[in-house]
Coordinates of C-alpha atoms in Angstrom, one line a residue:
X1 CA 7.8 4.5 -89.5
X2 CA 10.9 4.2 -91.2
X3 CA 12.7 0.7 -91.3
X4 CA 16.5 0.0 -92.4
X5 CA 16.4 -3.7 -93.7
X6 CA 19.7 -5.2 -94.2
X7 CA 19.0 -8.6 -95.7
X8 CA 19.4 -10.9 -98.7
X9 CA 17.3 -10.5 -101.9
X10 CA 15.9 -12.9 -104.6
X11 CA 14.8 -12.5 -107.9
X12 CA 12.3 -15.5 -107.6
X13 CA 10.3 -16.1 -104.5
X14 CA 10.2 -14.4 -101.1
X15 CA 13.0 -14.5 -98.8
X16 CA 15.1 -11.8 -96.7
X17 CA 14.1 -8.5 -98.2
X18 CA 12.1 -10.2 -100.8
X19 CA 9.8 -11.4 -98.1
X20 CA 10.0 -8.3 -95.6
X21 CA 9.7 -5.4 -97.7
X22 CA 6.2 -5.7 -99.2
X23 CA 4.3 -6.5 -96.0
X24 CA 6.0 -3.7 -94.2
X25 CA 5.0 -1.3 -96.9
X26 CA 1.6 -2.6 -97.1
X27 CA 0.9 -1.7 -93.5
X28 CA 2.4 1.8 -94.0
X29 CA 5.9 1.4 -93.3
X30 CA 8.7 3.1 -95.3
X31 CA 11.4 0.7 -95.9
X32 CA 15.1 1.3 -96.9
X33 CA 16.4 -2.2 -98.3
X34 CA 19.9 -2.8 -98.6
X35 CA 20.8 -6.2 -100.2
X36 CA 23.6 -8.6 -98.8
X37 CA 23.1 -10.9 -101.9
X38 CA 21.3 -10.8 -105.0
X39 CA 20.5 -14.3 -105.9
X40 CA 18.1 -15.6 -108.7
X41 CA 16.2 -17.7 -105.8
X42 CA 16.5 -18.9 -102.5
X43 CA 19.2 -21.8 -101.5
X44 CA 16.5 -24.3 -100.5
X45 CA 16.5 -25.2 -104.3
X46 CA 20.0 -26.5 -104.1
X47 CA 21.1 -24.4 -106.9
X48 CA 21.0 -20.7 -107.5
X49 CA 22.9 -17.9 -109.5
X50 CA 23.8 -14.5 -108.6
X51 CA 26.4 -12.4 -106.3
X52 CA 27.0 -12.2 -102.7
X53 CA 27.4 -8.5 -102.2
X54 CA 30.8 -7.9 -100.9
X55 CA 30.7 -6.4 -97.5
X56 CA 32.5 -3.3 -98.7
X57 CA 29.9 -2.6 -101.1
X58 CA 27.0 -3.0 -98.6
X59 CA 28.9 -0.6 -96.3
X60 CA 29.2 2.0 -99.3
X61 CA 25.3 1.6 -99.9
X62 CA 24.7 2.3 -96.1
X63 CA 27.2 5.1 -96.3
X64 CA 25.1 6.8 -99.2
X65 CA 22.0 6.3 -97.4
X66 CA 23.6 8.0 -94.4
X67 CA 24.8 10.8 -96.6
X68 CA 21.4 11.6 -97.9
X69 CA 20.5 12.4 -94.2
X70 CA 18.3 9.3 -93.5
X71 CA 19.8 7.8 -90.5
X72 CA 18.2 10.1 -88.0
X73 CA 14.9 9.1 -89.6
X74 CA 15.3 5.4 -89.0
X75 CA 13.3 4.1 -86.4
X76 CA 14.4 0.5 -86.6
X77 CA 17.3 -1.7 -88.1
X78 CA 16.3 -5.1 -89.3
X79 CA 18.6 -7.9 -90.2
X80 CA 18.2 -11.5 -91.0
X81 CA 20.4 -14.2 -92.4
X82 CA 24.1 -13.1 -92.3
X83 CA 26.0 -14.9 -95.1
X84 CA 29.6 -14.1 -93.5
X85 CA 31.4 -12.6 -90.6
X86 CA 32.2 -9.5 -92.9
X87 CA 28.5 -8.6 -93.4
X88 CA 27.8 -9.0 -89.6
X89 CA 30.5 -6.3 -89.1
X90 CA 28.8 -4.0 -91.5
X91 CA 25.5 -4.5 -89.9
X92 CA 26.9 -3.9 -86.3
X93 CA 28.6 -0.6 -87.6
X94 CA 25.5 0.6 -89.4
X95 CA 23.4 -0.1 -85.9
X96 CA 25.7 2.0 -84.0
X97 CA 25.5 4.8 -86.5
X98 CA 21.7 5.0 -86.7
X99 CA 21.5 4.7 -83.0
X100 CA 24.2 7.7 -82.9
X101 CA 21.9 9.5 -85.3
X102 CA 18.4 8.5 -83.5
X103 CA 18.9 7.4 -80.1
X104 CA 15.4 6.1 -79.9
X105 CA 16.0 3.7 -82.9
X106 CA 16.0 -0.1 -82.1
X107 CA 17.8 -3.1 -83.7
X108 CA 15.7 -6.0 -84.5
X109 CA 17.8 -9.2 -85.1
X110 CA 16.6 -12.5 -86.7
X111 CA 19.5 -14.7 -85.5
X112 CA 19.3 -17.3 -88.6
X113 CA 21.2 -20.4 -87.9
X114 CA 18.9 -23.5 -88.6
X115 CA 16.4 -25.4 -87.1
X116 CA 15.9 -28.8 -85.1
X117 CA 15.1 -30.7 -88.1
X118 CA 17.8 -29.8 -90.4
X119 CA 20.5 -28.4 -87.7
X120 CA 22.8 -25.6 -88.6
X121 CA 22.9 -24.3 -92.2
X122 CA 25.1 -21.3 -92.0
X123 CA 28.9 -21.3 -91.8
X124 CA 30.4 -22.3 -88.1
X125 CA 31.5 -18.9 -87.5
X126 CA 28.2 -17.2 -87.9
X127 CA 26.3 -18.7 -84.8
X128 CA 29.5 -17.7 -82.8
X129 CA 29.3 -14.0 -84.4
X130 CA 25.6 -13.9 -83.4
X131 CA 25.8 -14.9 -79.9
X132 CA 28.9 -13.1 -79.0
X133 CA 28.7 -9.8 -81.0
X134 CA 25.4 -9.3 -82.8
X135 CA 22.7 -10.4 -80.1
X136 CA 24.1 -8.2 -77.3
X137 CA 23.6 -5.0 -79.4
X138 CA 20.1 -6.1 -80.4
X139 CA 16.7 -4.7 -78.7
X140 CA 14.5 -7.4 -80.3
X141 CA 15.5 -11.0 -81.3
X142 CA 13.4 -13.5 -83.1
X143 CA 14.8 -16.8 -82.8
X144 CA 13.4 -20.2 -83.3
X145 CA 13.4 -22.6 -80.4
X146 CA 16.6 -24.4 -81.9
X147 CA 18.4 -21.1 -82.4
X148 CA 17.3 -19.8 -78.9
X149 CA 19.0 -22.8 -77.4
X150 CA 22.4 -22.2 -79.1
X151 CA 22.3 -18.9 -78.1
X152 CA 21.9 -19.7 -74.3
X153 CA 23.6 -22.9 -74.1
X154 CA 20.3 -24.5 -73.1
X155 CA 17.8 -27.1 -74.6
X156 CA 14.3 -25.2 -74.2
X157 CA 11.3 -27.6 -74.6
X158 CA 8.6 -26.9 -72.1
X159 CA 7.0 -23.4 -71.4
X160 CA 8.9 -23.2 -68.4
X161 CA 12.4 -24.0 -70.1
X162 CA 11.7 -21.8 -72.9
X163 CA 10.8 -19.0 -70.6
X164 CA 14.2 -19.5 -68.7
X165 CA 16.1 -19.7 -71.9
X166 CA 14.4 -16.6 -73.2
X167 CA 15.3 -14.9 -69.8
X168 CA 18.9 -15.8 -70.2
X169 CA 18.8 -14.4 -73.9
X170 CA 17.3 -11.1 -72.4
X171 CA 20.1 -10.9 -69.9
X172 CA 22.7 -11.0 -73.1
X173 CA 21.3 -7.4 -74.0
X174 CA 17.9 -7.7 -76.0
X175 CA 15.0 -6.3 -74.0
X176 CA 12.5 -8.4 -76.3
X177 CA 12.5 -12.2 -77.3
X178 CA 10.1 -13.5 -79.7
X179 CA 10.5 -17.3 -80.0
X180 CA 8.9 -18.0 -83.5
X181 CA 8.3 -21.6 -83.1
X182 CA 7.5 -23.2 -79.7
X183 CA 7.1 -27.0 -80.0
X184 CA 6.8 -28.2 -76.5
X185 CA 6.0 -31.9 -76.0
X186 CA 2.7 -31.2 -74.2
X187 CA 1.2 -28.7 -76.6
X188 CA -2.2 -29.7 -78.1
X189 CA -2.1 -31.9 -81.1
X190 CA -1.8 -30.0 -84.5
X191 CA -0.9 -26.5 -83.1
X192 CA 2.5 -24.6 -83.1
X193 CA 3.0 -21.8 -81.0
X194 CA 4.9 -18.5 -80.6
X195 CA 6.1 -16.8 -77.4
X196 CA 7.1 -13.4 -76.8
X197 CA 9.0 -12.3 -73.5
X198 CA 9.7 -8.7 -72.5
X199 CA 10.2 -6.8 -69.4
X200 CA 6.2 -6.6 -69.0
X201 CA 5.9 -10.4 -69.1
X202 CA 5.3 -13.4 -71.4
X203 CA 2.6 -14.2 -73.8
X204 CA 2.0 -17.4 -75.7
X205 CA -0.1 -17.8 -79.0
X206 CA -1.2 -21.2 -80.6
X207 CA -2.1 -21.5 -84.4
X208 CA -2.8 -24.7 -86.4
X209 CA 0.3 -26.5 -87.6
X210 CA 0.3 -26.9 -91.2
X211 CA 2.4 -29.6 -92.9
X212 CA 4.3 -27.4 -95.0
X213 CA 7.6 -25.6 -95.0
X214 CA 7.4 -22.1 -96.3
X215 CA 10.8 -20.4 -97.0
X216 CA 10.6 -16.6 -95.9
X217 CA 8.0 -17.0 -93.6
X218 CA 10.3 -16.3 -90.7
X219 CA 11.5 -13.1 -92.5
X220 CA 7.9 -11.9 -92.8
X221 CA 7.4 -12.8 -89.0
X222 CA 10.3 -11.0 -87.9
X223 CA 9.4 -7.9 -90.1
X224 CA 5.9 -7.5 -89.1
X225 CA 6.5 -8.0 -85.5
X226 CA 9.1 -5.4 -85.4
X227 CA 6.9 -2.9 -86.9
X228 CA 4.0 -3.7 -84.7
X229 CA 6.2 -3.6 -81.5
X230 CA 7.5 -0.3 -82.6
X231 CA 4.2 1.1 -83.3
X232 CA 2.2 -0.1 -80.3
X233 CA 4.9 -1.2 -77.6
X234 CA 2.4 -3.8 -76.6
X235 CA 3.9 -7.5 -76.8
X236 CA 0.7 -9.1 -76.8
X237 CA -1.0 -7.1 -79.4
X238 CA 2.1 -7.5 -81.6
X239 CA 2.1 -11.2 -81.2
X240 CA -1.5 -11.4 -82.1
X241 CA -1.3 -9.2 -85.1
X242 CA 1.9 -11.1 -86.3
X243 CA 0.5 -14.6 -85.8
X244 CA -2.7 -13.9 -87.5
X245 CA -1.1 -12.2 -90.6
X246 CA 1.7 -14.9 -90.9
X247 CA -0.9 -17.9 -90.4
X248 CA -3.3 -16.6 -93.1
X249 CA -0.1 -16.1 -95.5
X250 CA 1.0 -19.6 -94.8
X251 CA -2.6 -21.2 -95.1
X252 CA -3.2 -19.4 -98.6
X253 CA 0.2 -20.6 -99.8
X254 CA -0.3 -24.1 -98.5
X255 CA -3.9 -24.2 -100.4
X256 CA -2.5 -22.8 -103.4
X257 CA 0.0 -25.8 -104.1
X258 CA 2.6 -23.4 -104.8
X259 CA 6.0 -23.7 -103.2
X260 CA 6.8 -20.0 -102.8
X261 CA 4.9 -17.7 -100.5
X262 CA 1.7 -16.0 -101.9
X263 CA 3.0 -13.0 -100.6
X264 CA 1.2 -10.5 -102.7
X265 CA -2.0 -12.2 -102.7
X266 CA -2.1 -12.2 -98.8
X267 CA -1.7 -8.6 -98.7
X268 CA -5.0 -7.9 -97.2
X269 CA -3.8 -10.2 -94.2
X270 CA -1.2 -7.8 -93.4
X271 CA -3.2 -4.7 -93.8
X272 CA -6.1 -5.8 -91.8
X273 CA -5.0 -8.7 -89.7
X274 CA -8.2 -11.0 -88.7
X275 CA -7.0 -11.0 -85.1
X276 CA -8.4 -14.9 -84.9
X277 CA -5.9 -16.0 -82.2
X278 CA -5.5 -14.8 -78.7
X279 CA -2.3 -14.4 -76.8
X280 CA -2.4 -15.9 -73.4
X281 CA -0.3 -14.5 -70.8
X282 CA 2.0 -17.2 -69.2
X283 CA 3.9 -15.0 -66.9

């Protein structure tokens, strides 16, 4: 499998491509990483150094990759945080060209906007770009519950309302929706859930909720789920593998006392997921 991943890169820590690339490689996926920024660290620190890559330069890198004859080999295009409208246009164009070269290729978009606790943390034009232009082109989207609500103009909370919102999102274009953090009011205490919905049905998986914010964990989730789904075509198995690996990564990081993901130290959990969580079909 070969994945073209168009995302940010940081020198210190693990977000964007600096989070997605190694886990994909560790499960045997060839990754073509194209950076959209090259920062010293993620912006959660409040201070960082390094450049935003101008959209024209990102397009030049992609053109060079295409000229090497790589696009027909791409099985999936993956994107995450989009720093500006210009980058969004470049990603949309790349997806079109990859699919023209390989009609079986898919596009997986993590529509990063914000979360329920922090609200939106991207430029005001980005959520509109994602909703109106990017998501309709995607085959897989991996929003959290807050982002799913914005995309669909709803307020998902219960399983039923989250399923309804996911159906609205699927009607926009994507065939598969992975909701990466379902926090329904009636969930068991101390757990957090993920929900995947596709044409075959819907599945829910529950994992312990650790009191820890791990920057980059969503990027790892989107990357691993995309690869497992492309490989298996099975939403339940893909969800179980992803939930297992990501929980073990976050748990290892939490127990280490470190702020940044223990991405390398957790590598065996990607290569051989413990499959300690079972997905329950909810529709």
